[in-house]
Structures are given as structure tokens and as C-alpha cells.
PDB file of N, CA and C in Angstrom:
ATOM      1  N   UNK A   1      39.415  22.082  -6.977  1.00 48.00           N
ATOM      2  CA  UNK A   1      38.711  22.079  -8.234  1.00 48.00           C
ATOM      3  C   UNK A   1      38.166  23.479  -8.481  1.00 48.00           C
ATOM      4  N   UNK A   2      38.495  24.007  -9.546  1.00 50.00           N
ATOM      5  CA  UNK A   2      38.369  25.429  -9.902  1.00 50.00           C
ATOM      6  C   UNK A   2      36.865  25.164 -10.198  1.00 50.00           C
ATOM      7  N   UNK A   3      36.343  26.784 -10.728  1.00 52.00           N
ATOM      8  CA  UNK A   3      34.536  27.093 -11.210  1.00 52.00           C
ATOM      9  C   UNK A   3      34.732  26.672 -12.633  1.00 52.00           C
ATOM     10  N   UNK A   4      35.973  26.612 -13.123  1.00 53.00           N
ATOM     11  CA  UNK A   4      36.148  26.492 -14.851  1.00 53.00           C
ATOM     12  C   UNK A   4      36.619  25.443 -15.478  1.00 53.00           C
ATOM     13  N   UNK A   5      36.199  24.157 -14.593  1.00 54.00           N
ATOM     14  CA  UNK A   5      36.519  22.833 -14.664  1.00 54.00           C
ATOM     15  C   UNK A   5      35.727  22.086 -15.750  1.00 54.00           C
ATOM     16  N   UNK A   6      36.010  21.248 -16.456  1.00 56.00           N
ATOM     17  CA  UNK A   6      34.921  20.511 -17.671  1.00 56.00           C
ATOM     18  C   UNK A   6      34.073  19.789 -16.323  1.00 56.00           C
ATOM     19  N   UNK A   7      34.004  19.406 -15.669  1.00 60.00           N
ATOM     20  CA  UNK A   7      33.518  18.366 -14.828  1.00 60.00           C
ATOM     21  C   UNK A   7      32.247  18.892 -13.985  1.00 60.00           C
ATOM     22  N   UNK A   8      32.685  20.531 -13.620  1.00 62.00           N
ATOM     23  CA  UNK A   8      31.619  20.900 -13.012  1.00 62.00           C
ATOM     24  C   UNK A   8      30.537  21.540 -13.745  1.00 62.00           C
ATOM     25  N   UNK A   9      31.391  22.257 -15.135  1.00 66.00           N
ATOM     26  CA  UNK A   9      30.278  22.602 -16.086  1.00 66.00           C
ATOM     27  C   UNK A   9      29.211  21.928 -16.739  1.00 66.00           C
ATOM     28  N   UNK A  10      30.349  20.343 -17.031  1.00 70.00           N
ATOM     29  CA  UNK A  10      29.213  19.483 -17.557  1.00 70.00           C
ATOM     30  C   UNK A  10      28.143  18.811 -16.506  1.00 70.00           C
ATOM     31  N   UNK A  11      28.384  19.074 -15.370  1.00 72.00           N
ATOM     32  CA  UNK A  11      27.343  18.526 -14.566  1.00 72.00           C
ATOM     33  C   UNK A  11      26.483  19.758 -13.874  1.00 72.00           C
ATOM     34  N   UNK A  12      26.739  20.753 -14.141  1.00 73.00           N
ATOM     35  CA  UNK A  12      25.421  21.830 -13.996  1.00 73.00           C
ATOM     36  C   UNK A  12      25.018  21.816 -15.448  1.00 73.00           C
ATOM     37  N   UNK A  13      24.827  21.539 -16.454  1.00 75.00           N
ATOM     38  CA  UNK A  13      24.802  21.307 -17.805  1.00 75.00           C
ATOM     39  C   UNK A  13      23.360  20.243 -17.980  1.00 75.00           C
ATOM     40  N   UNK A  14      24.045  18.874 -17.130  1.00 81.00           N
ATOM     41  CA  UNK A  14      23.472  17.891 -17.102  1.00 81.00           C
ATOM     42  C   UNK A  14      22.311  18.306 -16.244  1.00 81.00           C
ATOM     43  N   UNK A  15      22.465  19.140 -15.249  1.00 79.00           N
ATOM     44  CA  UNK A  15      21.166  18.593 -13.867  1.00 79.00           C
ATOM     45  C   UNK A  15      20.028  19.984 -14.648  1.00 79.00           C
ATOM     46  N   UNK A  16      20.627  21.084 -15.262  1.00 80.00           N
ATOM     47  CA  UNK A  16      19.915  21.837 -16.130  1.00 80.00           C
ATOM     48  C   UNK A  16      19.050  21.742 -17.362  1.00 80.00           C
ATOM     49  N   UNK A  17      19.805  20.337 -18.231  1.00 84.00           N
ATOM     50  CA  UNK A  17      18.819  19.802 -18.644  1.00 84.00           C
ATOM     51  C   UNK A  17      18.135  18.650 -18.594  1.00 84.00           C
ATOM     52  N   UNK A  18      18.156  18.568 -16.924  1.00 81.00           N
ATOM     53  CA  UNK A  18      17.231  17.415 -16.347  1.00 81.00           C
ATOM     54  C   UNK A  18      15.956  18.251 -16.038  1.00 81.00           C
ATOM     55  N   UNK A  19      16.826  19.508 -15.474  1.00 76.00           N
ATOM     56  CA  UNK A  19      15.074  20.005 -14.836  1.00 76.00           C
ATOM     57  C   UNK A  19      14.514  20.736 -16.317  1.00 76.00           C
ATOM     58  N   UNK A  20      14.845  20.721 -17.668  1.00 82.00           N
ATOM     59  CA  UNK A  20      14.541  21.016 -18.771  1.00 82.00           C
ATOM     60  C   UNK A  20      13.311  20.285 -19.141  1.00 82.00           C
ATOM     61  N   UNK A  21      13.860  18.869 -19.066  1.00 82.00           N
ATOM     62  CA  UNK A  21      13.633  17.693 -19.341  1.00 82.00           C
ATOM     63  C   UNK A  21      12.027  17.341 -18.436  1.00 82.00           C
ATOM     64  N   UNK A  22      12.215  17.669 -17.146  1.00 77.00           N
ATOM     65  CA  UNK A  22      11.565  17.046 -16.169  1.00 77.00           C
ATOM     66  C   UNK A  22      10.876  18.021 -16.566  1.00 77.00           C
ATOM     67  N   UNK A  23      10.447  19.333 -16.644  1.00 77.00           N
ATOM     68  CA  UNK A  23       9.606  20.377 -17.099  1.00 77.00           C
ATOM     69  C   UNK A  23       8.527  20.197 -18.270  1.00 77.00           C
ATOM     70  N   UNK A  24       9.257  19.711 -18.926  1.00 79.00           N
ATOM     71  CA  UNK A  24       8.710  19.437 -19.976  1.00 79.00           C
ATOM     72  C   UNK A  24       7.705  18.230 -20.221  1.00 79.00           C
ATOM     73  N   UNK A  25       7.952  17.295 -19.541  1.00 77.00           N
ATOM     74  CA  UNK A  25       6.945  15.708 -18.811  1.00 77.00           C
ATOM     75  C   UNK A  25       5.895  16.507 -17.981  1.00 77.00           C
ATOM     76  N   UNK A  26       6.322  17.463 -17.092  1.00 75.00           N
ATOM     77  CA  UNK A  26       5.302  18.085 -16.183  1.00 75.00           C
ATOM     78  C   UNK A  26       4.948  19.106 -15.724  1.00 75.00           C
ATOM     79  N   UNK A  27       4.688  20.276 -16.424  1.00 78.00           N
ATOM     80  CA  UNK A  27       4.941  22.110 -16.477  1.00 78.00           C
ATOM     81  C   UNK A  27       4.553  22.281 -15.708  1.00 78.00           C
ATOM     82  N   UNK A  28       3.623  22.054 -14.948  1.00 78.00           N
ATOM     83  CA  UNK A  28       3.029  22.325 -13.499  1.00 78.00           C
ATOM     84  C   UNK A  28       3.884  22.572 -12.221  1.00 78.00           C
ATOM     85  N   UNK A  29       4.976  21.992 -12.282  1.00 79.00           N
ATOM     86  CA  UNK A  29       5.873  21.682 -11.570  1.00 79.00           C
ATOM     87  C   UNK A  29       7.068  23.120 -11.428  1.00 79.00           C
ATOM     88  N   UNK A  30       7.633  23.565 -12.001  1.00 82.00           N
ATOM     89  CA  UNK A  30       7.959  25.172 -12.650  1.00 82.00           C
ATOM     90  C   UNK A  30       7.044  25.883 -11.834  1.00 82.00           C
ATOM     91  N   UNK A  31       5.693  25.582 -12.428  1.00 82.00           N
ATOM     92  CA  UNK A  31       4.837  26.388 -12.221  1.00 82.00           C
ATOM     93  C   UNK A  31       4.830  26.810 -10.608  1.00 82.00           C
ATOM     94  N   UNK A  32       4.704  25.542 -10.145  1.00 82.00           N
ATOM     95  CA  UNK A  32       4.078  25.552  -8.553  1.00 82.00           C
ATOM     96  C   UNK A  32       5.489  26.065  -7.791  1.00 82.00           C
ATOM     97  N   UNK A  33       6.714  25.708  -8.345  1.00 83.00           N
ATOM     98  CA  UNK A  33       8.369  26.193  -7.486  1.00 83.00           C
ATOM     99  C   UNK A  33       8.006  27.519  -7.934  1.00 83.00           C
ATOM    100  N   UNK A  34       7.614  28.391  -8.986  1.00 87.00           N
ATOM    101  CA  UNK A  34       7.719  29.741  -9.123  1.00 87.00           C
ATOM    102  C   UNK A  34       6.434  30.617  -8.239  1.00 87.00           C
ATOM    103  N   UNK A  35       5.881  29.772  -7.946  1.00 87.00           N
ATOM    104  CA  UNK A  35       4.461  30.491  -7.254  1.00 87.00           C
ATOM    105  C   UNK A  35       4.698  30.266  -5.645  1.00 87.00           C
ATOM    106  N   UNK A  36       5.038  29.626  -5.600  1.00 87.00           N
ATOM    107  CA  UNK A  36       5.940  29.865  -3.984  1.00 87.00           C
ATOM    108  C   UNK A  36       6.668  30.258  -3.899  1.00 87.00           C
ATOM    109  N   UNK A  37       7.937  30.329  -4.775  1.00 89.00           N
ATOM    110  CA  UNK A  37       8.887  31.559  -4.350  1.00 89.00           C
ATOM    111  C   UNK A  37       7.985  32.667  -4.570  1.00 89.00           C
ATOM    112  N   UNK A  38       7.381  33.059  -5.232  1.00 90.00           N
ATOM    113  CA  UNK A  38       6.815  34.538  -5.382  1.00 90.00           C
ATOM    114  C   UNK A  38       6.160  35.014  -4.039  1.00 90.00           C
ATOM    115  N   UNK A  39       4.800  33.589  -3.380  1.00 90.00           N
ATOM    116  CA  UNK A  39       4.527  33.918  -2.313  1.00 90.00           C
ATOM    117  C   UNK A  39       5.305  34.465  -0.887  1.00 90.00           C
ATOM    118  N   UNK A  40       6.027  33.550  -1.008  1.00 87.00           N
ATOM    119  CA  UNK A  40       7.189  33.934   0.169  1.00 87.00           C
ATOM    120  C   UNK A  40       7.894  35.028  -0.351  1.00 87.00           C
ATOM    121  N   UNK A  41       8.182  35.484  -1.489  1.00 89.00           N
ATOM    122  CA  UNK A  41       9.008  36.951  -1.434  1.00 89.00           C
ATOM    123  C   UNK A  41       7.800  38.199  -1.103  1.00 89.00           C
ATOM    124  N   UNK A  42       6.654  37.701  -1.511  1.00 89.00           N
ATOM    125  CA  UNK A  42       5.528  38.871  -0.721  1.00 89.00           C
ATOM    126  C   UNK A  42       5.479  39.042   0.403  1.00 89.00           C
ATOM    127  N   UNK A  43       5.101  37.306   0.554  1.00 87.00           N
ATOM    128  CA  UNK A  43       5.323  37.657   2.346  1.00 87.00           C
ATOM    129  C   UNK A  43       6.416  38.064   3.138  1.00 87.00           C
ATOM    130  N   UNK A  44       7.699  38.233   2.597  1.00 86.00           N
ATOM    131  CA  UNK A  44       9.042  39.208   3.055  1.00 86.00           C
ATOM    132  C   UNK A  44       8.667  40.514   2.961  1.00 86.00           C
ATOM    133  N   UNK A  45       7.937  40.693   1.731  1.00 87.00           N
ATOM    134  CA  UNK A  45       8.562  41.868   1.740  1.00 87.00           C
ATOM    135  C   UNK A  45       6.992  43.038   2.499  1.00 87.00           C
ATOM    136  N   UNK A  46       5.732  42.309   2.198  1.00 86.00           N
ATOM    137  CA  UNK A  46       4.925  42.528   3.516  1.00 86.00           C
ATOM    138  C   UNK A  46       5.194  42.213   4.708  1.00 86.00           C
ATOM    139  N   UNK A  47       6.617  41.698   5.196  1.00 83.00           N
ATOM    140  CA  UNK A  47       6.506  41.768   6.636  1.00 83.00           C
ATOM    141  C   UNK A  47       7.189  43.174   7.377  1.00 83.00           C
ATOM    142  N   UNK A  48       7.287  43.608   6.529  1.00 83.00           N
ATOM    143  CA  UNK A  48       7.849  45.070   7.278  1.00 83.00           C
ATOM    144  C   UNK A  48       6.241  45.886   7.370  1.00 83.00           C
ATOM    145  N   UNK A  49       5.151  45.851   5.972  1.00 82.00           N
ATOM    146  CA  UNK A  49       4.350  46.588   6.442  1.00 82.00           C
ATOM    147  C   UNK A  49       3.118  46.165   7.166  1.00 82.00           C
ATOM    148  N   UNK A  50       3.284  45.514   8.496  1.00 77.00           N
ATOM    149  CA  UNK A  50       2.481  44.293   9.056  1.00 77.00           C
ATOM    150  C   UNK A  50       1.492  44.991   9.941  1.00 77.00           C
ATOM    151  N   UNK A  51       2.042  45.686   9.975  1.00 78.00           N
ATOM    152  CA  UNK A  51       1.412  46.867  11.402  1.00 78.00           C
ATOM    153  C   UNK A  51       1.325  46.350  12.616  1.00 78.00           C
ATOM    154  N   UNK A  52      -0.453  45.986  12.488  1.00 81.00           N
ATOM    155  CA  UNK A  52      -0.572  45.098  14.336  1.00 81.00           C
ATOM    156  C   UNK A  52      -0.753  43.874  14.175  1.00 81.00           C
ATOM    157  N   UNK A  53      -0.474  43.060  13.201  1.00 80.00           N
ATOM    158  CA  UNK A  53      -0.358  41.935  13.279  1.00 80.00           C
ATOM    159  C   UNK A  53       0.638  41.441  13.510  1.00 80.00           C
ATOM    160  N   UNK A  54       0.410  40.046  14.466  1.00 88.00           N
ATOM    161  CA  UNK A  54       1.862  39.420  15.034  1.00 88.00           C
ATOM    162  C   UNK A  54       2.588  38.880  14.259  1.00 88.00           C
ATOM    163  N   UNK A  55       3.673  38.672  14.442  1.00 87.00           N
ATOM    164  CA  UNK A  55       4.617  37.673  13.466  1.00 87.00           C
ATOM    165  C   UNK A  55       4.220  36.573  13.163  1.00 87.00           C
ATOM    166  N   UNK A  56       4.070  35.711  14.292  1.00 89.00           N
ATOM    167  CA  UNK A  56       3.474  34.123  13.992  1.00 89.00           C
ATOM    168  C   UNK A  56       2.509  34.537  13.277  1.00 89.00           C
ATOM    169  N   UNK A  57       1.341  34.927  13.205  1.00 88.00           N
ATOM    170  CA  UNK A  57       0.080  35.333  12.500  1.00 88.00           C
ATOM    171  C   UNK A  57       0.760  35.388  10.672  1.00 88.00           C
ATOM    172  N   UNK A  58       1.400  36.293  11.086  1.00 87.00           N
ATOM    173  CA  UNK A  58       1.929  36.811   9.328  1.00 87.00           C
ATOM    174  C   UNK A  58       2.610  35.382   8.700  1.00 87.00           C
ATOM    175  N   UNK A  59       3.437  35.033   9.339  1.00 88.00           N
ATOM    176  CA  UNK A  59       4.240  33.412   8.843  1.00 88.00           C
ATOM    177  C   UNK A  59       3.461  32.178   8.499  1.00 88.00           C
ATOM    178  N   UNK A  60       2.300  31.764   9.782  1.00 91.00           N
ATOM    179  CA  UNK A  60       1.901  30.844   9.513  1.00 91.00           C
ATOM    180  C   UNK A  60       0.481  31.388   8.176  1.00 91.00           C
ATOM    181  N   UNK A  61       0.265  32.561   8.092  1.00 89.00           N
ATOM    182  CA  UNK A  61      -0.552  32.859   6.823  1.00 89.00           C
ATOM    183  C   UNK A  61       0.322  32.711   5.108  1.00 89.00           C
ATOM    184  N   UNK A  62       1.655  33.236   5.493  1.00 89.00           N
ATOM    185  CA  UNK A  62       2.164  33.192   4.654  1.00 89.00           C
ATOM    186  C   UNK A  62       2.836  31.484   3.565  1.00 89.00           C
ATOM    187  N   UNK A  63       3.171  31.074   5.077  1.00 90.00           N
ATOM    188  CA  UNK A  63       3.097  29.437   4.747  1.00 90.00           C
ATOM    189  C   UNK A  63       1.874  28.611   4.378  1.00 90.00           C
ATOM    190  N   UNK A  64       0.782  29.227   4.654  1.00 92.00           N
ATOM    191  CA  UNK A  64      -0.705  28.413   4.336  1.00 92.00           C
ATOM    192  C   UNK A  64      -0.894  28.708   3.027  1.00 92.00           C
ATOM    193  N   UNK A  65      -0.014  29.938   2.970  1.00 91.00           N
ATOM    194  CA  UNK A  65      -0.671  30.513   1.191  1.00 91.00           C
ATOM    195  C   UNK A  65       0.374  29.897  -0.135  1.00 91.00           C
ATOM    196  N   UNK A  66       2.001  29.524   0.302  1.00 89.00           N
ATOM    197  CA  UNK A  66       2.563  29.077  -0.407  1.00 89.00           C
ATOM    198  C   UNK A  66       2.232  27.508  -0.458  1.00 89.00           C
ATOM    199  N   UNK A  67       1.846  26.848   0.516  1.00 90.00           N
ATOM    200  CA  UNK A  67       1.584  25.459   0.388  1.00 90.00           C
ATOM    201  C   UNK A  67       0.654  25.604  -0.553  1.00 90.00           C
ATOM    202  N   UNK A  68      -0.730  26.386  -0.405  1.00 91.00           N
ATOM    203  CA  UNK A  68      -1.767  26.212  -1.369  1.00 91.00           C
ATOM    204  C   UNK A  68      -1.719  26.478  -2.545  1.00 91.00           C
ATOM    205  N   UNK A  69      -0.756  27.216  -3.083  1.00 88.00           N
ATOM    206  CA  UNK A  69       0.386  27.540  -4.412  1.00 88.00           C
ATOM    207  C   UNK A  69       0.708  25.764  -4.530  1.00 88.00           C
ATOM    208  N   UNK A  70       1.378  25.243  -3.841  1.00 86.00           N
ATOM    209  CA  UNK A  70       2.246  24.351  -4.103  1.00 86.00           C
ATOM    210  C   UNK A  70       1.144  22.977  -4.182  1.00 86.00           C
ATOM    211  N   UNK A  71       0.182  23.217  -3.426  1.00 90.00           N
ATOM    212  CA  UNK A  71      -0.957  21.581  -3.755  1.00 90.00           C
ATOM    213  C   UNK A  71      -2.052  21.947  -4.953  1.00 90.00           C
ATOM    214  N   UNK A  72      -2.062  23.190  -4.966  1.00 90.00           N
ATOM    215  CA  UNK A  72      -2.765  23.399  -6.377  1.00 90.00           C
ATOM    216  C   UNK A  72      -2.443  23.293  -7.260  1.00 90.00           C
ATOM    217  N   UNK A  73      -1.167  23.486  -7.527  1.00 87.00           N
ATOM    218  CA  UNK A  73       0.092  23.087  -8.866  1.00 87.00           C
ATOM    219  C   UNK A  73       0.407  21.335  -8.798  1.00 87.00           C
ATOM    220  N   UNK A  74       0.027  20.629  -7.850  1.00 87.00           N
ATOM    221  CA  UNK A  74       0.169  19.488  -7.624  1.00 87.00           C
ATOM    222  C   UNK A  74      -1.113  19.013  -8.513  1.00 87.00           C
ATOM    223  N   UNK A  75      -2.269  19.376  -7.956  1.00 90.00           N
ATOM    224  CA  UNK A  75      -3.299  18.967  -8.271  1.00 90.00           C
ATOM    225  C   UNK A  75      -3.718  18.849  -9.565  1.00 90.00           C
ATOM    226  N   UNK A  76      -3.639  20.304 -10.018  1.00 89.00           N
ATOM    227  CA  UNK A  76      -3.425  20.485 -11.179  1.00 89.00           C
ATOM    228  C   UNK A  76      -2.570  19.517 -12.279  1.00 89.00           C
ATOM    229  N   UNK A  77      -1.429  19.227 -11.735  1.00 86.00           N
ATOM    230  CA  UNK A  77      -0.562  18.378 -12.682  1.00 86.00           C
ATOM    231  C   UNK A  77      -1.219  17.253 -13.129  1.00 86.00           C
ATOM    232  N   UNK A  78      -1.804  16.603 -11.578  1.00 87.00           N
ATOM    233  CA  UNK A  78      -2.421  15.040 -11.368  1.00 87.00           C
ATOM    234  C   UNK A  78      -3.712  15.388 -12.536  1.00 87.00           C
ATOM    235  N   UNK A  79      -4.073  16.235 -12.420  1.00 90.00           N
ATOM    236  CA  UNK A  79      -5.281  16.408 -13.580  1.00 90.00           C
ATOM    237  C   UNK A  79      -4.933  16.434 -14.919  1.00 90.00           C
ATOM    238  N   UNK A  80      -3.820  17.092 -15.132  1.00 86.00           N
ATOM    239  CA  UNK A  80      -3.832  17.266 -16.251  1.00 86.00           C
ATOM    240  C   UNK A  80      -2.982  16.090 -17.276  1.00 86.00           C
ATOM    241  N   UNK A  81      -2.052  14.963 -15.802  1.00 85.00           N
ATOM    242  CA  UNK A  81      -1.381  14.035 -16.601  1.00 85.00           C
ATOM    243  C   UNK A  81      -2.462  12.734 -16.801  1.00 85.00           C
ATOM    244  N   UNK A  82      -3.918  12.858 -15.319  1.00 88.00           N
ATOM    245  CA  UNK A  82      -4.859  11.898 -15.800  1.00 88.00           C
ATOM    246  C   UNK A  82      -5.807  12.265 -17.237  1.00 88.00           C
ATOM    247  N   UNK A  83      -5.961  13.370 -17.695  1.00 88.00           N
ATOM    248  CA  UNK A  83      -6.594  13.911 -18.517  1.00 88.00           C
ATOM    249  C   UNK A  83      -5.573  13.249 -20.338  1.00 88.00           C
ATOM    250  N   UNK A  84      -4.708  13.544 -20.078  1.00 85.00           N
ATOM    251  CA  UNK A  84      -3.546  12.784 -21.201  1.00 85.00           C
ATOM    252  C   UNK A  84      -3.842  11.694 -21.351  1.00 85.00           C
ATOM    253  N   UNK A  85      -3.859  11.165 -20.108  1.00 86.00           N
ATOM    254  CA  UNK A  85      -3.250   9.486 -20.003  1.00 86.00           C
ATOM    255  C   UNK A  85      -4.909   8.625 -20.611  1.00 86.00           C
ATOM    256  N   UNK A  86      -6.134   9.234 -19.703  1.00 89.00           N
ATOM    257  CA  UNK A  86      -7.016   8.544 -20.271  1.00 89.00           C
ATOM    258  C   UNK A  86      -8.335   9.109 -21.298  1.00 89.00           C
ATOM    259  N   UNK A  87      -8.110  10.294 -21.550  1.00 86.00           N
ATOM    260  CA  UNK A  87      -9.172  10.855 -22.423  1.00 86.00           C
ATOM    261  C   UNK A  87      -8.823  10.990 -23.822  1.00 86.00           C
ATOM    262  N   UNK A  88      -6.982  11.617 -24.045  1.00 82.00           N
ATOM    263  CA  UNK A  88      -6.529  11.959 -25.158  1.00 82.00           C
ATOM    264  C   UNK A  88      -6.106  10.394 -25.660  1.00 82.00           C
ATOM    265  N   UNK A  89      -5.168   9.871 -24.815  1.00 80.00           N
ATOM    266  CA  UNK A  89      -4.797   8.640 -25.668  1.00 80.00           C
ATOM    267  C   UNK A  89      -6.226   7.393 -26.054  1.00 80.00           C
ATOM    268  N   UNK A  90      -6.686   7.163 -25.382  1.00 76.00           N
ATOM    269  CA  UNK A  90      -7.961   6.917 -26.008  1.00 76.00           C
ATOM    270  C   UNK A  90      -8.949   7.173 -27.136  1.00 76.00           C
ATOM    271  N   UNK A  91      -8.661   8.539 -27.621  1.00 74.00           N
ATOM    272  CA  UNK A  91      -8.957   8.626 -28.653  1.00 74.00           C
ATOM    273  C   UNK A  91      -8.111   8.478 -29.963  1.00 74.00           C
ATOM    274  N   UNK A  92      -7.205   9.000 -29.596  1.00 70.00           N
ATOM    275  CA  UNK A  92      -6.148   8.580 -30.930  1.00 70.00           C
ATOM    276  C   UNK A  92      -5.585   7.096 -30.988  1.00 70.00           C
ATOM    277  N   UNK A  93      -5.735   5.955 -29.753  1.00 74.00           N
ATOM    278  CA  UNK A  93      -6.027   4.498 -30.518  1.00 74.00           C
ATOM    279  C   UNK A  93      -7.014   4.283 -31.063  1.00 74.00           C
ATOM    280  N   UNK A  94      -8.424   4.609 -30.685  1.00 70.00           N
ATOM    281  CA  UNK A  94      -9.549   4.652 -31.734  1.00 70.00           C
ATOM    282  C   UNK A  94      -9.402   5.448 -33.284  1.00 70.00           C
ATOM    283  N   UNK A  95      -8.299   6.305 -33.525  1.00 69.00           N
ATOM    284  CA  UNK A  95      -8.070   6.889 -34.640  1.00 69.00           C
ATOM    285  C   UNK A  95      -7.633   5.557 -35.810  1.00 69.00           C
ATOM    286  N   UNK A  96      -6.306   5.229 -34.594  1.00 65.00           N
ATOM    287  CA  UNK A  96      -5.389   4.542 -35.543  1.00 65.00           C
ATOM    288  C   UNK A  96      -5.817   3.166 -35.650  1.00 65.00           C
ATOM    289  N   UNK A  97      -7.407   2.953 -35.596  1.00 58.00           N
ATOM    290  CA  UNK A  97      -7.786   1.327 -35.990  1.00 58.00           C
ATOM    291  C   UNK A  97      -8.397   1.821 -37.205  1.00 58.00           C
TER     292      UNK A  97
END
């Protein structure tokens, strides 16, 4: 199966505008995959200028800092889809009586 197949285009097509789709239900989510890759490309590219700090030291800091990227973008979401779900829609059924 060639790269210029209808079959494979339409299904990177499809899963592209799933994560379109899925983005759009929950921006946070973008958010938190782009803030960990960013962390971890710092922490690459600070690991050359590490000096006297050990490796494990530098990794497991670097992993503490992308997780906290990644549960804050979590958290965040959970806030902001409970904030929708019960403050905003609540008021606009009280609109529409």
C-alpha cells in the first residue's frame, strides 16, 4: 500500500479531524500535549548544559515538571468543563423560562 492511497489519506484525514474535534470539546487538552512536549525539549536541550548535576537528578526533575504541565492542564480542564456544565447552563435555563 503506497503513501498516495485514498484509504490512508482518508484515514489520517479522519483521526485529524478527530483530534480537531476532540480539541474543540476540550482545549486544555492541546494545551497540556504542547506544554510537555515543550518541557521535555528544554529538558534535552538543558541536558548538555547540566554541569554538576547528575543525570538522574536532571530527568527525574524534568519528568516532575512535565507531569505538572500535564495535571495542571488536567485540572484545569475539570474546572473549566465543571464551570460550563453547572454555573453557565444554569443560567441560560433560567433565561429561557
Amino acid at each position: 500500500m503506497s503513501a498516495d492511497s485514498p484509504s490512508w489519506s482518508s484515514e489520517t484525514q479522519s483521526q485529524t479531524s478527530k483530534l480537531i474535534e476532540k480539541s474543540k470539546e476540550s482545549p486544555f487538552v492541546p494545551i497540556g500535549m504542547t506544554g510537555f512536549a515543550a518541557i521535555v525539549g528544554l529538558g534535552l536541550y538543558k541536558l548538555r548544559t547540566r554541569k554538576d548535576t547528575k543525570m538522574s537528578v536532571h530527568l527525574i526533575h524534568t519528568r516532575v515538571a512535565a507531569q505538572a504541565c500535564v495535571v495542571g492542564a488536567m485540572t484545569f480542564g475539570v474546572l473549566y468543563s465543571m464551570y460550563k456544565e453547572y454555573v453557565v447552563k444554569p443560567k441560560e435555563t433560567n433565561l429561557s423560562k
